[in-house]
PDB file of C-alpha atoms in Angstrom:
ATOM      1  CA  LYS A   1     104.943 102.500  77.739  1.00 67.00           C
ATOM      2  CA  ALA A   2     102.275  99.806  77.783  1.00 81.00           C
ATOM      3  CA  GLY A   3      98.772 100.918  78.696  1.00 92.00           C
ATOM      4  CA  VAL A   4      96.381  99.522  81.247  1.00 96.00           C
ATOM      5  CA  THR A   5      95.470  95.933  80.491  1.00 96.00           C
ATOM      6  CA  GLN A   6      92.418  94.041  81.622  1.00 97.00           C
ATOM      7  CA  THR A   7      91.638  90.363  81.403  1.00 97.00           C
ATOM      8  CA  PRO A   8      89.488  88.772  80.313  1.00 97.00           C
ATOM      9  CA  ARG A   9      87.970  91.101  77.756  1.00 96.00           C
ATOM     10  CA  TYR A  10      84.673  89.268  77.564  1.00 96.00           C
ATOM     11  CA  LEU A  11      82.982  86.971  80.026  1.00 96.00           C
ATOM     12  CA  ILE A  12      79.651  85.192  80.182  1.00 97.00           C
ATOM     13  CA  LYS A  13      78.505  83.877  83.543  1.00 97.00           C
ATOM     14  CA  THR A  14      75.348  82.436  85.003  1.00 97.00           C
ATOM     15  CA  ARG A  15      73.349  84.026  87.806  1.00 97.00           C
ATOM     16  CA  GLY A  16      74.676  82.926  91.185  1.00 97.00           C
ATOM     17  CA  GLN A  17      78.228  82.307  90.007  1.00 97.00           C
ATOM     18  CA  GLN A  18      81.196  84.423  90.971  1.00 97.00           C
ATOM     19  CA  VAL A  19      83.735  86.147  88.754  1.00 98.00           C
ATOM     20  CA  THR A  20      87.234  87.600  89.093  1.00 98.00           C
ATOM     21  CA  LEU A  21      88.501  90.333  86.821  1.00 98.00           C
ATOM     22  CA  SER A  22      92.116  91.396  86.548  1.00 98.00           C
ATOM     23  CA  CYS A  23      93.771  94.738  85.874  1.00 98.00           C
ATOM     24  CA  SER A  24      97.424  95.575  85.301  1.00 97.00           C
ATOM     25  CA  PRO A  25      98.169  99.300  85.610  1.00 96.00           C
ATOM     26  CA  ILE A  26     100.639 101.342  83.629  1.00 95.00           C
ATOM     27  CA  SER A  27     104.165 100.709  84.861  1.00 94.00           C
ATOM     28  CA  GLY A  28     104.907 103.029  87.762  1.00 91.00           C
ATOM     29  CA  HIS A  29     101.263 103.738  88.545  1.00 92.00           C
ATOM     30  CA  ARG A  30     100.335 102.709  92.040  1.00 92.00           C
ATOM     31  CA  SER A  31      96.660 103.627  92.136  1.00 93.00           C
ATOM     32  CA  VAL A  32      93.988 101.466  90.545  1.00 95.00           C
ATOM     33  CA  SER A  33      90.306 102.348  90.475  1.00 94.00           C
ATOM     34  CA  TRP A  34      87.424 100.215  89.271  1.00 96.00           C
ATOM     35  CA  TYR A  35      84.247 101.419  87.601  1.00 96.00           C
ATOM     36  CA  GLN A  36      81.054  99.831  86.379  1.00 96.00           C
ATOM     37  CA  GLN A  37      79.565 101.262  83.200  1.00 94.00           C
ATOM     38  CA  THR A  38      75.990 100.546  82.102  1.00 92.00           C
ATOM     39  CA  PRO A  39      73.762 102.363  79.606  1.00 86.00           C
ATOM     40  CA  GLY A  40      71.303 103.315  82.326  1.00 83.00           C
ATOM     41  CA  GLN A  41      73.647 104.355  85.145  1.00 85.00           C
ATOM     42  CA  GLY A  42      76.713 105.552  83.284  1.00 88.00           C
ATOM     43  CA  LEU A  43      80.131 105.239  84.908  1.00 92.00           C
ATOM     44  CA  GLN A  44      79.910 104.399  88.576  1.00 94.00           C
ATOM     45  CA  PHE A  45      82.823 104.207  90.953  1.00 93.00           C
ATOM     46  CA  LEU A  46      83.381 100.885  92.692  1.00 96.00           C
ATOM     47  CA  PHE A  47      86.595 101.294  94.672  1.00 93.00           C
ATOM     48  CA  GLU A  48      90.150 102.498  94.570  1.00 93.00           C
ATOM     49  CA  TYR A  49      93.336 100.844  95.729  1.00 94.00           C
ATOM     50  CA  PHE A  50      96.695 102.381  96.467  1.00 93.00           C
ATOM     51  CA  SER A  51      99.666 100.552  97.919  1.00 91.00           C
ATOM     52  CA  GLU A  52      97.573  97.427  98.460  1.00 93.00           C
ATOM     53  CA  THR A  53      95.026  99.327 100.566  1.00 94.00           C
ATOM     54  CA  GLN A  54      91.477 100.236  99.652  1.00 93.00           C
ATOM     55  CA  ARG A  55      91.351 104.032  99.860  1.00 91.00           C
ATOM     56  CA  ASN A  56      87.838 104.794  98.643  1.00 88.00           C
ATOM     57  CA  LYS A  57      84.690 102.848  98.053  1.00 92.00           C
ATOM     58  CA  GLY A  58      81.524 103.588  96.107  1.00 91.00           C
ATOM     59  CA  ASN A  59      77.950 102.583  96.858  1.00 91.00           C
ATOM     60  CA  PHE A  60      77.988  98.979  95.811  1.00 95.00           C
ATOM     61  CA  PRO A  61      76.937  95.937  97.839  1.00 95.00           C
ATOM     62  CA  GLY A  62      79.456  93.766  99.609  1.00 95.00           C
ATOM     63  CA  ARG A  63      79.270  91.227  96.779  1.00 97.00           C
ATOM     64  CA  PHE A  64      81.750  93.486  95.008  1.00 97.00           C
ATOM     65  CA  SER A  65      85.234  93.298  96.424  1.00 97.00           C
ATOM     66  CA  GLY A  66      88.749  93.880  95.280  1.00 97.00           C
ATOM     67  CA  ARG A  67      92.362  93.694  96.190  1.00 97.00           C
ATOM     68  CA  GLN A  68      95.701  94.987  95.033  1.00 97.00           C
ATOM     69  CA  PHE A  69      98.982  93.166  94.977  1.00 96.00           C
ATOM     70  CA  SER A  70     102.477  94.434  95.747  1.00 95.00           C
ATOM     71  CA  ASN A  71     103.166  94.888  92.014  1.00 94.00           C
ATOM     72  CA  SER A  72     100.088  97.184  91.829  1.00 94.00           C
ATOM     73  CA  ARG A  73      98.063  94.688  89.806  1.00 97.00           C
ATOM     74  CA  SER A  74      94.501  94.571  91.000  1.00 97.00           C
ATOM     75  CA  GLU A  75      91.662  92.102  90.944  1.00 98.00           C
ATOM     76  CA  MET A  76      87.961  92.644  91.354  1.00 98.00           C
ATOM     77  CA  ASN A  77      85.603  89.922  92.478  1.00 98.00           C
ATOM     78  CA  VAL A  78      81.848  89.756  92.217  1.00 97.00           C
ATOM     79  CA  SER A  79      80.126  86.961  94.101  1.00 95.00           C
ATOM     80  CA  THR A  80      76.593  85.640  93.657  1.00 96.00           C
ATOM     81  CA  LEU A  81      76.154  87.296  90.298  1.00 97.00           C
ATOM     82  CA  GLU A  82      72.847  88.930  89.457  1.00 97.00           C
ATOM     83  CA  LEU A  83      71.451  89.807  86.041  1.00 96.00           C
ATOM     84  CA  GLY A  84      71.928  93.491  86.872  1.00 95.00           C
ATOM     85  CA  ASP A  85      75.672  92.986  87.175  1.00 97.00           C
ATOM     86  CA  SER A  86      75.908  92.752  83.405  1.00 97.00           C
ATOM     87  CA  ALA A  87      78.083  95.711  82.486  1.00 96.00           C
ATOM     88  CA  LEU A  88      81.406  96.930  81.200  1.00 96.00           C
ATOM     89  CA  TYR A  89      83.906  96.930  84.054  1.00 97.00           C
ATOM     90  CA  LEU A  90      86.673  99.432  83.616  1.00 96.00           C
ATOM     91  CA  CYS A  91      89.798  99.840  85.616  1.00 96.00           C
ATOM     92  CA  ALA A  92      91.907 102.969  85.584  1.00 95.00           C
ATOM     93  CA  SER A  93      95.365 103.670  86.889  1.00 94.00           C
ATOM     94  CA  SER A  94      97.015 106.858  88.012  1.00 91.00           C
ATOM     95  CA  LEU A  95     100.322 107.897  89.497  1.00 87.00           C
ATOM     96  CA  THR A  96      98.881 109.093  92.749  1.00 80.00           C
ATOM     97  CA  VAL A  97      96.035 108.142  94.992  1.00 73.00           C
ATOM     98  CA  GLY A  98      92.649 109.666  94.387  1.00 66.00           C
ATOM     99  CA  ALA A  99      90.488 109.733  91.302  1.00 63.00           C
ATOM    100  CA  ALA A 100      90.948 113.515  91.376  1.00 71.00           C
ATOM    101  CA  TYR A 101      94.007 113.006  89.222  1.00 80.00           C
ATOM    102  CA  GLU A 102      94.168 112.057  85.584  1.00 87.00           C
ATOM    103  CA  GLN A 103      93.405 108.437  85.119  1.00 91.00           C
ATOM    104  CA  TYR A 104      94.229 106.081  82.296  1.00 92.00           C
ATOM    105  CA  PHE A 105      91.570 103.526  81.536  1.00 94.00           C
ATOM    106  CA  GLY A 106      91.916  99.978  80.360  1.00 95.00           C
ATOM    107  CA  PRO A 107      89.770  98.551  77.549  1.00 94.00           C
ATOM    108  CA  GLY A 108      87.348  97.018  80.012  1.00 96.00           C
ATOM    109  CA  THR A 109      85.869  93.610  80.652  1.00 97.00           C
ATOM    110  CA  ARG A 110      82.404  93.073  79.219  1.00 96.00           C
ATOM    111  CA  LEU A 111      80.532  90.851  81.680  1.00 97.00           C
ATOM    112  CA  THR A 112      77.251  89.278  80.666  1.00 97.00           C
ATOM    113  CA  VAL A 113      75.215  87.475  83.309  1.00 97.00           C
ATOM    114  CA  THR A 114      72.542  85.099  82.030  1.00 96.00           C
TER     115      THR A 114
ATOM    116  CA  GLU B   1      74.493 112.389  97.179  1.00 59.00           C
ATOM    117  CA  ASP B   2      76.680 114.865  95.318  1.00 62.00           C
ATOM    118  CA  LYS B   3      76.008 114.918  91.611  1.00 86.00           C
ATOM    119  CA  VAL B   4      77.760 115.816  88.408  1.00 92.00           C
ATOM    120  CA  VAL B   5      75.310 116.972  85.740  1.00 94.00           C
ATOM    121  CA  GLN B   6      76.165 117.372  82.091  1.00 96.00           C
ATOM    122  CA  SER B   7      74.226 119.149  79.394  1.00 96.00           C
ATOM    123  CA  PRO B   8      73.127 118.693  76.778  1.00 96.00           C
ATOM    124  CA  LEU B   9      72.852 114.921  76.886  1.00 94.00           C
ATOM    125  CA  SER B  10      73.041 114.742  73.130  1.00 96.00           C
ATOM    126  CA  LEU B  11      74.154 117.108  70.428  1.00 96.00           C
ATOM    127  CA  VAL B  12      74.275 116.832  66.636  1.00 98.00           C
ATOM    128  CA  VAL B  13      76.321 119.362  64.666  1.00 97.00           C
ATOM    129  CA  HIS B  14      77.948 119.661  61.273  1.00 97.00           C
ATOM    130  CA  GLU B  15      81.649 119.715  60.557  1.00 97.00           C
ATOM    131  CA  GLY B  16      83.134 123.125  61.181  1.00 97.00           C
ATOM    132  CA  ASP B  17      80.663 124.068  63.894  1.00 97.00           C
ATOM    133  CA  THR B  18      81.773 125.125  67.377  1.00 97.00           C
ATOM    134  CA  VAL B  19      80.236 123.352  70.349  1.00 98.00           C
ATOM    135  CA  THR B  20      80.111 124.054  74.057  1.00 98.00           C
ATOM    136  CA  LEU B  21      79.503 121.248  76.516  1.00 98.00           C
ATOM    137  CA  ASN B  22      78.498 121.989  80.080  1.00 97.00           C
ATOM    138  CA  CYS B  23      79.235 120.308  83.370  1.00 97.00           C
ATOM    139  CA  SER B  24      78.004 121.313  86.799  1.00 95.00           C
ATOM    140  CA  TYR B  25      78.852 119.778  90.117  1.00 92.00           C
ATOM    141  CA  GLU B  26      77.674 120.130  93.673  1.00 84.00           C
ATOM    142  CA  VAL B  27      80.376 118.865  95.946  1.00 72.00           C
ATOM    143  CA  THR B  28      81.756 120.305  99.110  1.00 68.00           C
ATOM    144  CA  ASN B  29      85.358 119.102  98.993  1.00 74.00           C
ATOM    145  CA  PHE B  30      86.439 120.011  95.504  1.00 80.00           C
ATOM    146  CA  ARG B  31      89.840 118.828  94.348  1.00 83.00           C
ATOM    147  CA  SER B  32      89.634 118.737  90.573  1.00 88.00           C
ATOM    148  CA  LEU B  33      87.336 118.429  87.630  1.00 92.00           C
ATOM    149  CA  LEU B  34      88.315 116.190  84.760  1.00 93.00           C
ATOM    150  CA  TRP B  35      87.133 115.786  81.187  1.00 96.00           C
ATOM    151  CA  TYR B  36      87.349 112.546  79.245  1.00 96.00           C
ATOM    152  CA  LYS B  37      86.466 111.502  75.721  1.00 97.00           C
ATOM    153  CA  GLN B  38      84.933 108.094  75.179  1.00 95.00           C
ATOM    154  CA  GLU B  39      84.632 106.679  71.712  1.00 92.00           C
ATOM    155  CA  LYS B  40      83.911 103.001  71.259  1.00 82.00           C
ATOM    156  CA  LYS B  41      86.252 101.914  73.978  1.00 81.00           C
ATOM    157  CA  ALA B  42      87.520 103.265  77.264  1.00 89.00           C
ATOM    158  CA  PRO B  43      87.550 106.949  78.227  1.00 93.00           C
ATOM    159  CA  THR B  44      90.681 108.869  77.380  1.00 94.00           C
ATOM    160  CA  PHE B  45      91.866 111.797  79.456  1.00 93.00           C
ATOM    161  CA  LEU B  46      91.448 115.311  78.045  1.00 96.00           C
ATOM    162  CA  PHE B  47      91.844 117.915  80.801  1.00 94.00           C
ATOM    163  CA  MET B  48      92.212 118.286  84.532  1.00 92.00           C
ATOM    164  CA  LEU B  49      91.069 121.591  86.014  1.00 93.00           C
ATOM    165  CA  THR B  50      91.846 122.714  89.519  1.00 89.00           C
ATOM    166  CA  SER B  51      91.916 126.503  89.364  1.00 86.00           C
ATOM    167  CA  SER B  52      89.048 128.739  88.444  1.00 87.00           C
ATOM    168  CA  GLY B  53      89.341 130.916  85.359  1.00 87.00           C
ATOM    169  CA  ILE B  54      92.432 129.311  83.881  1.00 89.00           C
ATOM    170  CA  GLU B  55      91.769 127.920  80.423  1.00 92.00           C
ATOM    171  CA  LYS B  56      93.376 124.701  79.367  1.00 94.00           C
ATOM    172  CA  LYS B  57      93.846 124.121  75.645  1.00 96.00           C
ATOM    173  CA  SER B  58      94.756 121.219  73.447  1.00 95.00           C
ATOM    174  CA  GLY B  59      94.427 121.901  69.758  1.00 96.00           C
ATOM    175  CA  ARG B  60      90.812 122.678  68.979  1.00 97.00           C
ATOM    176  CA  LEU B  61      89.652 121.699  72.466  1.00 98.00           C
ATOM    177  CA  SER B  62      89.647 123.974  75.455  1.00 97.00           C
ATOM    178  CA  SER B  63      88.136 123.902  78.902  1.00 97.00           C
ATOM    179  CA  ILE B  64      87.674 126.244  81.810  1.00 96.00           C
ATOM    180  CA  LEU B  65      86.465 125.948  85.366  1.00 94.00           C
ATOM    181  CA  ASP B  66      84.228 128.359  87.270  1.00 92.00           C
ATOM    182  CA  LYS B  67      84.350 127.492  90.958  1.00 87.00           C
ATOM    183  CA  LYS B  68      81.918 130.245  91.863  1.00 90.00           C
ATOM    184  CA  GLU B  69      79.288 128.751  89.577  1.00 90.00           C
ATOM    185  CA  LEU B  70      80.379 125.174  90.307  1.00 91.00           C
ATOM    186  CA  SER B  71      80.649 124.496  86.623  1.00 94.00           C
ATOM    187  CA  SER B  72      82.970 123.845  83.730  1.00 96.00           C
ATOM    188  CA  ILE B  73      82.684 124.048  79.983  1.00 97.00           C
ATOM    189  CA  LEU B  74      84.413 122.159  77.219  1.00 98.00           C
ATOM    190  CA  ASN B  75      84.678 123.931  73.888  1.00 98.00           C
ATOM    191  CA  ILE B  76      85.449 122.293  70.588  1.00 98.00           C
ATOM    192  CA  THR B  77      86.046 124.574  67.633  1.00 97.00           C
ATOM    193  CA  ALA B  78      85.977 123.627  63.942  1.00 97.00           C
ATOM    194  CA  THR B  79      84.494 120.230  64.784  1.00 98.00           C
ATOM    195  CA  GLN B  80      85.448 117.185  62.732  1.00 97.00           C
ATOM    196  CA  THR B  81      83.728 113.816  62.349  1.00 97.00           C
ATOM    197  CA  GLY B  82      86.492 112.358  64.502  1.00 96.00           C
ATOM    198  CA  ASP B  83      85.220 114.421  67.415  1.00 97.00           C
ATOM    199  CA  SER B  84      82.097 112.263  67.533  1.00 97.00           C
ATOM    200  CA  ALA B  85      82.166 110.629  70.951  1.00 97.00           C
ATOM    201  CA  ILE B  86      80.736 110.781  74.430  1.00 96.00           C
ATOM    202  CA  TYR B  87      82.349 113.502  76.500  1.00 97.00           C
ATOM    203  CA  LEU B  88      82.425 112.795  80.208  1.00 96.00           C
ATOM    204  CA  CYS B  89      83.202 115.116  83.038  1.00 95.00           C
ATOM    205  CA  ALA B  90      84.108 113.886  86.487  1.00 92.00           C
ATOM    206  CA  GLN B  91      84.573 115.433  89.884  1.00 89.00           C
ATOM    207  CA  ASP B  92      86.918 113.041  91.645  1.00 80.00           C
ATOM    208  CA  ALA B  93      85.351 109.637  91.082  1.00 82.00           C
ATOM    209  CA  ARG B  94      81.879 110.966  90.288  1.00 87.00           C
ATOM    210  CA  PHE B  95      81.115 110.928  86.591  1.00 91.00           C
ATOM    211  CA  GLY B  96      78.349 112.719  84.804  1.00 93.00           C
ATOM    212  CA  ALA B  97      76.120 110.896  82.350  1.00 93.00           C
ATOM    213  CA  GLY B  98      78.074 112.354  79.465  1.00 95.00           C
ATOM    214  CA  THR B  99      77.241 114.358  76.359  1.00 96.00           C
ATOM    215  CA  ARG B 100      76.948 112.344  73.177  1.00 96.00           C
ATOM    216  CA  LEU B 101      78.332 114.501  70.379  1.00 98.00           C
ATOM    217  CA  THR B 102      77.682 113.555  66.770  1.00 97.00           C
ATOM    218  CA  VAL B 103      79.467 115.516  64.071  1.00 98.00           C
ATOM    219  CA  LYS B 104      77.997 115.091  60.599  1.00 97.00           C
ATOM    220  CA  PRO B 105      80.058 115.658  57.456  1.00 95.00           C
TER     221      PRO B 105
END
């Protein structure tokens, strides 16, 4: 079974631009969660989608948004990029809704904002 | 805000040693506590704990949950250099800062 895939793997953007990251979950998994990982803050929860609906949201500004499609693939968008948005963005999929269940992480997208 | 706290933050041991990693949480609506191992890439799932006092084992790794103390431990026996990684615990979507384990030959 193929694992969680994320594209692109690396991205360099300029402050003020916007970016869209993509995540394809493991086949059959309907829940996708997004996390931001930085050396200073560790892994922080952004949001979770299940059946195309956002089920949970972390403490991030409205510049961070996401969506899920009917095939469970998910996208995350960050608008008006700031230097502090430089991070590894991880998505994780699970069979059921709720990050309380075992999640399988993708390799991440390394975003650098200059 | 509810927190997940891991200790120690960093640990250096030699091959063959046994280590115990700690995780404490302070949440009101507990559903499960999860342990992950993160090497150079993404975290990989180790254990999910929902019931207090029931040990979960996988090879040299084991973990147990204490709901009364709001804590969990992860034990690794007979450590190997391949165990070097960051070990993360999570309560739902809240992750601790992780314990960086270095195993020296």
